[in-house]
Amino acid sequence: SQQGEEDPQALSIQEGENATMNCSYKTSINNLQWYRQNSGRGLVHLILIRSNEREKHSGRLRVTLDTSKKSSSLLITASRAADTASYFCATAGGETSGSRLTFGEGTQLTVNP
Amino acid sequence: DSGVTQTPKHLITATGQRVTLRCSPRSGDLSVYWYQQSLDQGLQFLIQYYNGEERAKGNILERFSAQQFPDLHSELNLSSLELGDSALYFCASSFGLAKTEQFFGPGTRLTVL
């Protein structure tokens, strides 16, 4: 079963706009990671945020983590048509769950030129 | 390019058959993970190997098995295939056992007819 739920399931914006995707999870985590998947292709690692971090930046990406609410958000600023893809959050859990990743259901982002 | 390679890219077979999917991790990575992505179940963790030994098991069916060889490449064996086994199978690798980024291969698309 999926650990997380992503919101929205689909998002359509114009080039240059910002895109925000949210992820909620259920159990305690060690870290949360965001991945991008172009249609039917492999997953590309975007960013990892640890449970003791609240915000992280990488280029046009900004990730926040609120462990009290068990939620995270991914913000893509100044979006481009090439950002069109599915975005997944994945959690790595506590001691007993090893280093496996538990994925959310993903947000399909479409950036219109 | 993540550095993780998977073969074959596509596999079409019939129900009841057996197939083997192959994965080569990034150079220096000791952990290999297998994930299944299907429309109804999403992305699910199957199994993890570290330096040749099984470390964690997810919702892997008894008809499925895997191993990691001394050269660290891994194989996922799927037998008595059913229509519902049609999915994308991903291999990922990471350096150690710590909860860090996992780097995904391009996947093998399995179609069972």
mmCIF file with all atom_site columns, C-alpha atoms in Angstrom:
data_model
loop_
_atom_site.group_PDB
_atom_site.id
_atom_site.type_symbol
_atom_site.label_atom_id
_atom_site.label_alt_id
_atom_site.label_comp_id
_atom_site.label_asym_id
_atom_site.label_entity_id
_atom_site.label_seq_id
_atom_site.pdbx_PDB_ins_code
_atom_site.Cartn_x
_atom_site.Cartn_y
_atom_site.Cartn_z
_atom_site.occupancy
_atom_site.B_iso_or_equiv
_atom_site.pdbx_formal_charge
_atom_site.auth_seq_id
_atom_site.auth_comp_id
_atom_site.auth_asym_id
_atom_site.auth_atom_id
_atom_site.pdbx_PDB_model_num
ATOM 1   C CA . SER A 1 1   ? 0.000  0.000   0.000   1.00 0.00 ? 1   SER A CA 1
ATOM 2   C CA . GLN A 1 2   ? 1.104  3.548   -0.607  1.00 0.00 ? 2   GLN A CA 1
ATOM 3   C CA . GLN A 1 3   ? 2.556  5.499   2.286   1.00 0.00 ? 3   GLN A CA 1
ATOM 4   C CA . GLY A 1 4   ? 1.803  8.879   0.895   1.00 0.00 ? 4   GLY A CA 1
ATOM 5   C CA . GLU A 1 5   ? -0.845 10.745  -0.907  1.00 0.00 ? 5   GLU A CA 1
ATOM 6   C CA . GLU A 1 6   ? -0.036 13.429  -3.359  1.00 0.00 ? 6   GLU A CA 1
ATOM 7   C CA . ASP A 1 7   ? -2.129 16.431  -4.047  1.00 0.00 ? 7   ASP A CA 1
ATOM 8   C CA . PRO A 1 8   ? -3.168 17.382  -6.611  1.00 0.00 ? 8   PRO A CA 1
ATOM 9   C CA . GLN A 1 9   ? -3.257 14.273  -8.775  1.00 0.00 ? 9   GLN A CA 1
ATOM 10  C CA . ALA A 1 10  ? -2.895 16.458  -11.844 1.00 0.00 ? 10  ALA A CA 1
ATOM 11  C CA . LEU A 1 11  ? -1.765 20.043  -12.345 1.00 0.00 ? 11  LEU A CA 1
ATOM 12  C CA . SER A 1 12  ? -1.743 22.071  -15.539 1.00 0.00 ? 12  SER A CA 1
ATOM 13  C CA . ILE A 1 13  ? -0.010 25.466  -15.682 1.00 0.00 ? 13  ILE A CA 1
ATOM 14  C CA . GLN A 1 14  ? 1.508  27.898  -18.146 1.00 0.00 ? 14  GLN A CA 1
ATOM 15  C CA . GLU A 1 15  ? 5.233  28.217  -18.728 1.00 0.00 ? 15  GLU A CA 1
ATOM 16  C CA . GLY A 1 16  ? 6.767  30.676  -16.283 1.00 0.00 ? 16  GLY A CA 1
ATOM 17  C CA . GLU A 1 17  ? 4.265  29.980  -13.510 1.00 0.00 ? 17  GLU A CA 1
ATOM 18  C CA . ASN A 1 18  ? 5.146  28.232  -10.273 1.00 0.00 ? 18  ASN A CA 1
ATOM 19  C CA . ALA A 1 19  ? 3.967  24.696  -9.548  1.00 0.00 ? 19  ALA A CA 1
ATOM 20  C CA . THR A 1 20  ? 3.319  23.406  -6.051  1.00 0.00 ? 20  THR A CA 1
ATOM 21  C CA . MET A 1 21  ? 2.776  19.757  -5.243  1.00 0.00 ? 21  MET A CA 1
ATOM 22  C CA . ASN A 1 22  ? 1.985  18.358  -1.829  1.00 0.00 ? 22  ASN A CA 1
ATOM 23  C CA . CYS A 1 23  ? 2.650  15.008  -0.228  1.00 0.00 ? 23  CYS A CA 1
ATOM 24  C CA . SER A 1 24  ? 1.315  13.540  2.992   1.00 0.00 ? 24  SER A CA 1
ATOM 25  C CA . TYR A 1 25  ? 2.546  10.427  4.719   1.00 0.00 ? 25  TYR A CA 1
ATOM 26  C CA . LYS A 1 26  ? 1.449  8.293   7.626   1.00 0.00 ? 26  LYS A CA 1
ATOM 27  C CA . THR A 1 27  ? 4.383  6.958   9.649   1.00 0.00 ? 27  THR A CA 1
ATOM 28  C CA . SER A 1 28  ? 7.601  8.379   11.074  1.00 0.00 ? 28  SER A CA 1
ATOM 29  C CA . ILE A 1 29  ? 10.340 8.913   8.542   1.00 0.00 ? 29  ILE A CA 1
ATOM 30  C CA . ASN A 1 30  ? 14.092 9.276   8.305   1.00 0.00 ? 30  ASN A CA 1
ATOM 31  C CA . ASN A 1 31  ? 13.925 11.314  5.126   1.00 0.00 ? 31  ASN A CA 1
ATOM 32  C CA . LEU A 1 32  ? 11.637 12.220  2.257   1.00 0.00 ? 32  LEU A CA 1
ATOM 33  C CA . GLN A 1 33  ? 12.725 12.287  -1.371  1.00 0.00 ? 33  GLN A CA 1
ATOM 34  C CA . TRP A 1 34  ? 11.190 13.694  -4.526  1.00 0.00 ? 34  TRP A CA 1
ATOM 35  C CA . TYR A 1 35  ? 11.547 12.012  -7.898  1.00 0.00 ? 35  TYR A CA 1
ATOM 36  C CA . ARG A 1 36  ? 10.506 12.946  -11.414 1.00 0.00 ? 36  ARG A CA 1
ATOM 37  C CA . GLN A 1 37  ? 9.352  10.471  -14.036 1.00 0.00 ? 37  GLN A CA 1
ATOM 38  C CA . ASN A 1 38  ? 8.883  11.321  -17.678 1.00 0.00 ? 38  ASN A CA 1
ATOM 39  C CA . SER A 1 39  ? 6.217  9.219   -19.322 1.00 0.00 ? 39  SER A CA 1
ATOM 40  C CA . GLY A 1 40  ? 7.101  5.538   -18.989 1.00 0.00 ? 40  GLY A CA 1
ATOM 41  C CA . ARG A 1 41  ? 10.744 6.301   -18.270 1.00 0.00 ? 41  ARG A CA 1
ATOM 42  C CA . GLY A 1 42  ? 12.966 5.878   -15.225 1.00 0.00 ? 42  GLY A CA 1
ATOM 43  C CA . LEU A 1 43  ? 12.784 7.917   -12.060 1.00 0.00 ? 43  LEU A CA 1
ATOM 44  C CA . VAL A 1 44  ? 15.159 10.828  -11.656 1.00 0.00 ? 44  VAL A CA 1
ATOM 45  C CA . HIS A 1 45  ? 16.151 11.810  -8.136  1.00 0.00 ? 45  HIS A CA 1
ATOM 46  C CA . LEU A 1 46  ? 15.458 15.495  -7.461  1.00 0.00 ? 46  LEU A CA 1
ATOM 47  C CA . ILE A 1 47  ? 16.055 16.218  -3.800  1.00 0.00 ? 47  ILE A CA 1
ATOM 48  C CA . LEU A 1 48  ? 16.263 14.584  -0.380  1.00 0.00 ? 48  LEU A CA 1
ATOM 49  C CA . ILE A 1 49  ? 15.193 16.288  2.837   1.00 0.00 ? 49  ILE A CA 1
ATOM 50  C CA . ARG A 1 50  ? 15.930 14.728  6.208   1.00 0.00 ? 50  ARG A CA 1
ATOM 51  C CA . SER A 1 51  ? 13.463 14.598  9.074   1.00 0.00 ? 51  SER A CA 1
ATOM 52  C CA . ASN A 1 52  ? 15.423 17.229  11.029  1.00 0.00 ? 52  ASN A CA 1
ATOM 53  C CA . GLU A 1 53  ? 15.349 19.696  8.119   1.00 0.00 ? 53  GLU A CA 1
ATOM 54  C CA . ARG A 1 54  ? 12.485 22.050  7.343   1.00 0.00 ? 54  ARG A CA 1
ATOM 55  C CA . GLU A 1 55  ? 13.418 23.448  3.945   1.00 0.00 ? 55  GLU A CA 1
ATOM 56  C CA . LYS A 1 56  ? 15.830 22.679  1.157   1.00 0.00 ? 56  LYS A CA 1
ATOM 57  C CA . HIS A 1 57  ? 16.610 24.285  -2.173  1.00 0.00 ? 57  HIS A CA 1
ATOM 58  C CA . SER A 1 58  ? 18.109 22.985  -5.377  1.00 0.00 ? 58  SER A CA 1
ATOM 59  C CA . GLY A 1 59  ? 18.079 25.276  -8.386  1.00 0.00 ? 59  GLY A CA 1
ATOM 60  C CA . ARG A 1 60  ? 14.433 26.051  -9.172  1.00 0.00 ? 60  ARG A CA 1
ATOM 61  C CA . LEU A 1 61  ? 13.225 23.473  -6.638  1.00 0.00 ? 61  LEU A CA 1
ATOM 62  C CA . ARG A 1 62  ? 12.205 24.217  -3.085  1.00 0.00 ? 62  ARG A CA 1
ATOM 63  C CA . VAL A 1 63  ? 11.092 21.465  -0.742  1.00 0.00 ? 63  VAL A CA 1
ATOM 64  C CA . THR A 1 64  ? 9.569  21.900  2.677   1.00 0.00 ? 64  THR A CA 1
ATOM 65  C CA . LEU A 1 65  ? 8.922  19.287  5.318   1.00 0.00 ? 65  LEU A CA 1
ATOM 66  C CA . ASP A 1 66  ? 6.561  19.532  8.282   1.00 0.00 ? 66  ASP A CA 1
ATOM 67  C CA . THR A 1 67  ? 6.969  16.407  10.391  1.00 0.00 ? 67  THR A CA 1
ATOM 68  C CA . SER A 1 68  ? 4.270  17.512  12.846  1.00 0.00 ? 68  SER A CA 1
ATOM 69  C CA . LYS A 1 69  ? 1.746  17.474  10.006  1.00 0.00 ? 69  LYS A CA 1
ATOM 70  C CA . LYS A 1 70  ? 3.472  14.590  8.189   1.00 0.00 ? 70  LYS A CA 1
ATOM 71  C CA . SER A 1 71  ? 3.528  16.559  4.980   1.00 0.00 ? 71  SER A CA 1
ATOM 72  C CA . SER A 1 72  ? 5.929  17.925  2.395   1.00 0.00 ? 72  SER A CA 1
ATOM 73  C CA . SER A 1 73  ? 5.640  20.250  -0.553  1.00 0.00 ? 73  SER A CA 1
ATOM 74  C CA . LEU A 1 74  ? 7.647  20.626  -3.732  1.00 0.00 ? 74  LEU A CA 1
ATOM 75  C CA . LEU A 1 75  ? 7.700  24.019  -5.412  1.00 0.00 ? 75  LEU A CA 1
ATOM 76  C CA . ILE A 1 76  ? 9.034  24.397  -8.939  1.00 0.00 ? 76  ILE A CA 1
ATOM 77  C CA . THR A 1 77  ? 9.572  28.042  -9.790  1.00 0.00 ? 77  THR A CA 1
ATOM 78  C CA . ALA A 1 78  ? 9.497  29.577  -13.274 1.00 0.00 ? 78  ALA A CA 1
ATOM 79  C CA . SER A 1 79  ? 8.310  26.317  -14.808 1.00 0.00 ? 79  SER A CA 1
ATOM 80  C CA . ARG A 1 80  ? 9.308  25.216  -18.292 1.00 0.00 ? 80  ARG A CA 1
ATOM 81  C CA . ALA A 1 81  ? 7.660  22.888  -20.792 1.00 0.00 ? 81  ALA A CA 1
ATOM 82  C CA . ALA A 1 82  ? 10.491 20.423  -20.068 1.00 0.00 ? 82  ALA A CA 1
ATOM 83  C CA . ASP A 1 83  ? 9.241  20.151  -16.464 1.00 0.00 ? 83  ASP A CA 1
ATOM 84  C CA . THR A 1 84  ? 6.207  18.242  -17.751 1.00 0.00 ? 84  THR A CA 1
ATOM 85  C CA . ALA A 1 85  ? 6.373  14.892  -15.949 1.00 0.00 ? 85  ALA A CA 1
ATOM 86  C CA . SER A 1 86  ? 5.011  12.933  -13.020 1.00 0.00 ? 86  SER A CA 1
ATOM 87  C CA . TYR A 1 87  ? 6.416  13.856  -9.625  1.00 0.00 ? 87  TYR A CA 1
ATOM 88  C CA . PHE A 1 88  ? 6.558  11.383  -6.755  1.00 0.00 ? 88  PHE A CA 1
ATOM 89  C CA . CYS A 1 89  ? 7.401  11.753  -3.125  1.00 0.00 ? 89  CYS A CA 1
ATOM 90  C CA . ALA A 1 90  ? 9.018  8.783   -1.426  1.00 0.00 ? 90  ALA A CA 1
ATOM 91  C CA . THR A 1 91  ? 9.700  8.214   2.232   1.00 0.00 ? 91  THR A CA 1
ATOM 92  C CA . ALA A 1 92  ? 12.460 6.262   3.899   1.00 0.00 ? 92  ALA A CA 1
ATOM 93  C CA . GLY A 1 93  ? 11.144 5.185   7.255   1.00 0.00 ? 93  GLY A CA 1
ATOM 94  C CA . GLY A 1 94  ? 12.344 4.481   10.742  1.00 0.00 ? 94  GLY A CA 1
ATOM 95  C CA . GLU A 1 95  ? 14.682 1.802   11.993  1.00 0.00 ? 95  GLU A CA 1
ATOM 96  C CA . THR A 1 96  ? 12.478 -1.196  11.271  1.00 0.00 ? 96  THR A CA 1
ATOM 97  C CA . SER A 1 97  ? 11.717 -0.373  7.666   1.00 0.00 ? 97  SER A CA 1
ATOM 98  C CA . GLY A 1 98  ? 15.264 -0.442  6.389   1.00 0.00 ? 98  GLY A CA 1
ATOM 99  C CA . SER A 1 99  ? 16.183 1.792   3.499   1.00 0.00 ? 99  SER A CA 1
ATOM 100 C CA . ARG A 1 100 ? 13.281 0.874   1.242   1.00 0.00 ? 100 ARG A CA 1
ATOM 101 C CA . LEU A 1 101 ? 11.361 3.755   -0.298  1.00 0.00 ? 101 LEU A CA 1
ATOM 102 C CA . THR A 1 102 ? 7.599  4.017   -0.020  1.00 0.00 ? 102 THR A CA 1
ATOM 103 C CA . PHE A 1 103 ? 6.120  6.061   -2.836  1.00 0.00 ? 103 PHE A CA 1
ATOM 104 C CA . GLY A 1 104 ? 3.092  8.262   -3.123  1.00 0.00 ? 104 GLY A CA 1
ATOM 105 C CA . GLU A 1 105 ? 0.760  8.069   -6.073  1.00 0.00 ? 105 GLU A CA 1
ATOM 106 C CA . GLY A 1 106 ? 2.302  10.989  -7.887  1.00 0.00 ? 106 GLY A CA 1
ATOM 107 C CA . THR A 1 107 ? 1.257  14.304  -9.367  1.00 0.00 ? 107 THR A CA 1
ATOM 108 C CA . GLN A 1 108 ? 1.076  14.640  -13.133 1.00 0.00 ? 108 GLN A CA 1
ATOM 109 C CA . LEU A 1 109 ? 2.381  18.112  -14.009 1.00 0.00 ? 109 LEU A CA 1
ATOM 110 C CA . THR A 1 110 ? 1.728  19.582  -17.442 1.00 0.00 ? 110 THR A CA 1
ATOM 111 C CA . VAL A 1 111 ? 3.458  22.841  -18.331 1.00 0.00 ? 111 VAL A CA 1
ATOM 112 C CA . ASN A 1 112 ? 1.935  24.453  -21.400 1.00 0.00 ? 112 ASN A CA 1
ATOM 113 C CA . PRO A 1 113 ? 4.226  26.515  -23.651 1.00 0.00 ? 113 PRO A CA 1
ATOM 114 C CA . ASP B 2 1   ? 21.851 8.880   -17.064 1.00 0.00 ? 1   ASP B CA 1
ATOM 115 C CA . SER B 2 2   ? 21.815 7.481   -13.516 1.00 0.00 ? 2   SER B CA 1
ATOM 116 C CA . GLY B 2 3   ? 24.545 4.901   -14.144 1.00 0.00 ? 3   GLY B CA 1
ATOM 117 C CA . VAL B 2 4   ? 22.161 2.033   -13.375 1.00 0.00 ? 4   VAL B CA 1
ATOM 118 C CA . THR B 2 5   ? 21.542 -0.244  -16.339 1.00 0.00 ? 5   THR B CA 1
ATOM 119 C CA . GLN B 2 6   ? 18.708 -2.668  -16.873 1.00 0.00 ? 6   GLN B CA 1
ATOM 120 C CA . THR B 2 7   ? 18.104 -5.248  -19.553 1.00 0.00 ? 7   THR B CA 1
ATOM 121 C CA . PRO B 2 8   ? 16.012 -5.927  -21.460 1.00 0.00 ? 8   PRO B CA 1
ATOM 122 C CA . LYS B 2 9   ? 14.070 -2.692  -21.992 1.00 0.00 ? 9   LYS B CA 1
ATOM 123 C CA . HIS B 2 10  ? 10.965 -4.514  -23.130 1.00 0.00 ? 10  HIS B CA 1
ATOM 124 C CA . LEU B 2 11  ? 9.804  -8.067  -22.625 1.00 0.00 ? 11  LEU B CA 1
ATOM 125 C CA . ILE B 2 12  ? 6.676  -9.651  -24.050 1.00 0.00 ? 12  ILE B CA 1
ATOM 126 C CA . THR B 2 13  ? 5.780  -13.135 -22.937 1.00 0.00 ? 13  THR B CA 1
ATOM 127 C CA . ALA B 2 14  ? 2.854  -15.435 -22.312 1.00 0.00 ? 14  ALA B CA 1
ATOM 128 C CA . THR B 2 15  ? 1.082  -16.477 -19.137 1.00 0.00 ? 15  THR B CA 1
ATOM 129 C CA . GLY B 2 16  ? 2.768  -19.313 -17.308 1.00 0.00 ? 16  GLY B CA 1
ATOM 130 C CA . GLN B 2 17  ? 6.220  -18.426 -18.589 1.00 0.00 ? 17  GLN B CA 1
ATOM 131 C CA . ARG B 2 18  ? 9.351  -17.457 -16.654 1.00 0.00 ? 18  ARG B CA 1
ATOM 132 C CA . VAL B 2 19  ? 11.549 -14.417 -17.303 1.00 0.00 ? 19  VAL B CA 1
ATOM 133 C CA . THR B 2 20  ? 14.722 -12.939 -15.876 1.00 0.00 ? 20  THR B CA 1
ATOM 134 C CA . LEU B 2 21  ? 15.353 -9.217  -15.536 1.00 0.00 ? 21  LEU B CA 1
ATOM 135 C CA . ARG B 2 22  ? 18.902 -8.000  -15.100 1.00 0.00 ? 22  ARG B CA 1
ATOM 136 C CA . CYS B 2 23  ? 20.312 -4.959  -13.330 1.00 0.00 ? 23  CYS B CA 1
ATOM 137 C CA . SER B 2 24  ? 23.799 -3.514  -13.009 1.00 0.00 ? 24  SER B CA 1
ATOM 138 C CA . PRO B 2 25  ? 24.147 -0.942  -10.221 1.00 0.00 ? 25  PRO B CA 1
ATOM 139 C CA . ARG B 2 26  ? 26.170 2.253   -10.370 1.00 0.00 ? 26  ARG B CA 1
ATOM 140 C CA . SER B 2 27  ? 29.873 1.726   -9.985  1.00 0.00 ? 27  SER B CA 1
ATOM 141 C CA . GLY B 2 28  ? 30.682 1.437   -6.277  1.00 0.00 ? 28  GLY B CA 1
ATOM 142 C CA . ASP B 2 29  ? 27.094 0.917   -5.109  1.00 0.00 ? 29  ASP B CA 1
ATOM 143 C CA . LEU B 2 30  ? 26.559 -2.134  -2.940  1.00 0.00 ? 30  LEU B CA 1
ATOM 144 C CA . SER B 2 31  ? 22.786 -1.991  -2.431  1.00 0.00 ? 31  SER B CA 1
ATOM 145 C CA . VAL B 2 32  ? 20.326 -2.981  -5.127  1.00 0.00 ? 32  VAL B CA 1
ATOM 146 C CA . TYR B 2 33  ? 16.583 -2.538  -4.857  1.00 0.00 ? 33  TYR B CA 1
ATOM 147 C CA . TRP B 2 34  ? 13.778 -3.815  -7.069  1.00 0.00 ? 34  TRP B CA 1
ATOM 148 C CA . TYR B 2 35  ? 10.496 -1.956  -7.483  1.00 0.00 ? 35  TYR B CA 1
ATOM 149 C CA . GLN B 2 36  ? 7.368  -2.692  -9.475  1.00 0.00 ? 36  GLN B CA 1
ATOM 150 C CA . GLN B 2 37  ? 5.241  0.041   -11.036 1.00 0.00 ? 37  GLN B CA 1
ATOM 151 C CA . SER B 2 38  ? 1.746  -0.854  -12.188 1.00 0.00 ? 38  SER B CA 1
ATOM 152 C CA . LEU B 2 39  ? -1.344 1.202   -12.892 1.00 0.00 ? 39  LEU B CA 1
ATOM 153 C CA . ASP B 2 40  ? -3.359 -0.243  -10.021 1.00 0.00 ? 40  ASP B CA 1
ATOM 154 C CA . GLN B 2 41  ? -0.645 -0.637  -7.359  1.00 0.00 ? 41  GLN B CA 1
ATOM 155 C CA . GLY B 2 42  ? 1.619  2.291   -8.159  1.00 0.00 ? 42  GLY B CA 1
ATOM 156 C CA . LEU B 2 43  ? 5.313  2.027   -7.267  1.00 0.00 ? 43  LEU B CA 1
ATOM 157 C CA . GLN B 2 44  ? 5.971  -0.771  -4.797  1.00 0.00 ? 44  GLN B CA 1
ATOM 158 C CA . PHE B 2 45  ? 9.156  -2.008  -3.199  1.00 0.00 ? 45  PHE B CA 1
ATOM 159 C CA . LEU B 2 46  ? 9.880  -5.670  -3.859  1.00 0.00 ? 46  LEU B CA 1
ATOM 160 C CA . ILE B 2 47  ? 13.263 -6.589  -2.405  1.00 0.00 ? 47  ILE B CA 1
ATOM 161 C CA . GLN B 2 48  ? 16.698 -5.264  -1.450  1.00 0.00 ? 48  GLN B CA 1
ATOM 162 C CA . TYR B 2 49  ? 20.132 -6.846  -1.625  1.00 0.00 ? 49  TYR B CA 1
ATOM 163 C CA . TYR B 2 50  ? 23.298 -5.540  -0.066  1.00 0.00 ? 50  TYR B CA 1
ATOM 164 C CA . ASN B 2 51  ? 26.673 -6.929  -1.074  1.00 0.00 ? 51  ASN B CA 1
ATOM 165 C CA . GLY B 2 52  ? 25.162 -10.229 -2.125  1.00 0.00 ? 52  GLY B CA 1
ATOM 166 C CA . GLU B 2 53  ? 22.809 -10.740 0.796   1.00 0.00 ? 53  GLU B CA 1
ATOM 167 C CA . GLU B 2 54  ? 19.074 -10.187 1.015   1.00 0.00 ? 54  GLU B CA 1
ATOM 168 C CA . ARG B 2 55  ? 18.370 -7.273  3.369   1.00 0.00 ? 55  ARG B CA 1
ATOM 169 C CA . ALA B 2 56  ? 14.690 -6.457  3.101   1.00 0.00 ? 56  ALA B CA 1
ATOM 170 C CA . LYS B 2 57  ? 11.571 -7.837  1.499   1.00 0.00 ? 57  LYS B CA 1
ATOM 171 C CA . GLY B 2 58  ? 8.439  -5.988  0.504   1.00 0.00 ? 58  GLY B CA 1
ATOM 172 C CA . ASN B 2 59  ? 5.277  -7.288  -1.108  1.00 0.00 ? 59  ASN B CA 1
ATOM 173 C CA . ILE B 2 60  ? 7.132  -9.708  -3.338  1.00 0.00 ? 60  ILE B CA 1
ATOM 174 C CA . LEU B 2 61  ? 5.152  -12.679 -4.557  1.00 0.00 ? 61  LEU B CA 1
ATOM 175 C CA . GLU B 2 62  ? 6.436  -16.197 -3.896  1.00 0.00 ? 62  GLU B CA 1
ATOM 176 C CA . ARG B 2 63  ? 6.587  -16.680 -7.664  1.00 0.00 ? 63  ARG B CA 1
ATOM 177 C CA . PHE B 2 64  ? 9.251  -13.960 -7.781  1.00 0.00 ? 64  PHE B CA 1
ATOM 178 C CA . SER B 2 65  ? 12.817 -14.342 -6.602  1.00 0.00 ? 65  SER B CA 1
ATOM 179 C CA . ALA B 2 66  ? 15.993 -12.346 -6.875  1.00 0.00 ? 66  ALA B CA 1
ATOM 180 C CA . GLN B 2 67  ? 19.686 -12.600 -6.218  1.00 0.00 ? 67  GLN B CA 1
ATOM 181 C CA . GLN B 2 68  ? 22.765 -10.428 -6.254  1.00 0.00 ? 68  GLN B CA 1
ATOM 182 C CA . PHE B 2 69  ? 25.959 -11.866 -7.654  1.00 0.00 ? 69  PHE B CA 1
ATOM 183 C CA . PRO B 2 70  ? 29.575 -11.350 -6.518  1.00 0.00 ? 70  PRO B CA 1
ATOM 184 C CA . ASP B 2 71  ? 30.067 -8.706  -9.217  1.00 0.00 ? 71  ASP B CA 1
ATOM 185 C CA . LEU B 2 72  ? 27.062 -6.930  -7.614  1.00 0.00 ? 72  LEU B CA 1
ATOM 186 C CA . HIS B 2 73  ? 24.718 -7.211  -10.569 1.00 0.00 ? 73  HIS B CA 1
ATOM 187 C CA . SER B 2 74  ? 21.277 -8.477  -9.686  1.00 0.00 ? 74  SER B CA 1
ATOM 188 C CA . GLU B 2 75  ? 18.612 -10.552 -11.368 1.00 0.00 ? 75  GLU B CA 1
ATOM 189 C CA . LEU B 2 76  ? 14.892 -10.663 -10.702 1.00 0.00 ? 76  LEU B CA 1
ATOM 190 C CA . ASN B 2 77  ? 13.234 -13.906 -11.708 1.00 0.00 ? 77  ASN B CA 1
ATOM 191 C CA . LEU B 2 78  ? 9.497  -13.948 -12.353 1.00 0.00 ? 78  LEU B CA 1
ATOM 192 C CA . SER B 2 79  ? 7.830  -17.315 -12.860 1.00 0.00 ? 79  SER B CA 1
ATOM 193 C CA . SER B 2 80  ? 4.359  -18.687 -13.600 1.00 0.00 ? 80  SER B CA 1
ATOM 194 C CA . LEU B 2 81  ? 3.562  -15.285 -15.029 1.00 0.00 ? 81  LEU B CA 1
ATOM 195 C CA . GLU B 2 82  ? 0.036  -13.930 -14.853 1.00 0.00 ? 82  GLU B CA 1
ATOM 196 C CA . LEU B 2 83  ? -1.607 -11.080 -16.748 1.00 0.00 ? 83  LEU B CA 1
ATOM 197 C CA . GLY B 2 84  ? -1.437 -8.969  -13.594 1.00 0.00 ? 84  GLY B CA 1
ATOM 198 C CA . ASP B 2 85  ? 2.343  -9.163  -13.540 1.00 0.00 ? 85  ASP B CA 1
ATOM 199 C CA . SER B 2 86  ? 2.478  -6.794  -16.500 1.00 0.00 ? 86  SER B CA 1
ATOM 200 C CA . ALA B 2 87  ? 4.268  -3.730  -15.172 1.00 0.00 ? 87  ALA B CA 1
ATOM 201 C CA . LEU B 2 88  ? 7.406  -1.648  -15.246 1.00 0.00 ? 88  LEU B CA 1
ATOM 202 C CA . TYR B 2 89  ? 10.143 -3.175  -13.116 1.00 0.00 ? 89  TYR B CA 1
ATOM 203 C CA . PHE B 2 90  ? 12.787 -0.819  -11.820 1.00 0.00 ? 90  PHE B CA 1
ATOM 204 C CA . CYS B 2 91  ? 16.114 -1.485  -10.267 1.00 0.00 ? 91  CYS B CA 1
ATOM 205 C CA . ALA B 2 92  ? 17.734 1.137   -8.068  1.00 0.00 ? 92  ALA B CA 1
ATOM 206 C CA . SER B 2 93  ? 21.081 1.285   -6.332  1.00 0.00 ? 93  SER B CA 1
ATOM 207 C CA . SER B 2 94  ? 22.714 3.133   -3.492  1.00 0.00 ? 94  SER B CA 1
ATOM 208 C CA . PHE B 2 95  ? 26.127 3.040   -1.884  1.00 0.00 ? 95  PHE B CA 1
ATOM 209 C CA . GLY B 2 96  ? 25.431 1.491   1.483   1.00 0.00 ? 96  GLY B CA 1
ATOM 210 C CA . LEU B 2 97  ? 22.673 0.652   3.897   1.00 0.00 ? 97  LEU B CA 1
ATOM 211 C CA . ALA B 2 98  ? 22.115 4.194   5.067   1.00 0.00 ? 98  ALA B CA 1
ATOM 212 C CA . LYS B 2 99  ? 18.933 5.910   4.024   1.00 0.00 ? 99  LYS B CA 1
ATOM 213 C CA . THR B 2 100 ? 20.263 7.978   1.167   1.00 0.00 ? 100 THR B CA 1
ATOM 214 C CA . GLU B 2 101 ? 19.343 8.718   -2.405  1.00 0.00 ? 101 GLU B CA 1
ATOM 215 C CA . GLN B 2 102 ? 18.530 5.768   -4.597  1.00 0.00 ? 102 GLN B CA 1
ATOM 216 C CA . PHE B 2 103 ? 19.375 5.988   -8.281  1.00 0.00 ? 103 PHE B CA 1
ATOM 217 C CA . PHE B 2 104 ? 16.977 4.295   -10.632 1.00 0.00 ? 104 PHE B CA 1
ATOM 218 C CA . GLY B 2 105 ? 17.573 2.479   -13.867 1.00 0.00 ? 105 GLY B CA 1
ATOM 219 C CA . PRO B 2 106 ? 15.407 3.005   -16.966 1.00 0.00 ? 106 PRO B CA 1
ATOM 220 C CA . GLY B 2 107 ? 13.238 0.011   -16.152 1.00 0.00 ? 107 GLY B CA 1
ATOM 221 C CA . THR B 2 108 ? 12.073 -3.131  -17.922 1.00 0.00 ? 108 THR B CA 1
ATOM 222 C CA . ARG B 2 109 ? 8.558  -3.052  -19.294 1.00 0.00 ? 109 ARG B CA 1
ATOM 223 C CA . LEU B 2 110 ? 7.045  -6.514  -18.964 1.00 0.00 ? 110 LEU B CA 1
ATOM 224 C CA . THR B 2 111 ? 3.932  -7.396  -20.911 1.00 0.00 ? 111 THR B CA 1
ATOM 225 C CA . VAL B 2 112 ? 2.266  -10.720 -20.198 1.00 0.00 ? 112 VAL B CA 1
ATOM 226 C CA . LEU B 2 113 ? -0.221 -11.814 -22.862 1.00 0.00 ? 113 LEU B CA 1
#
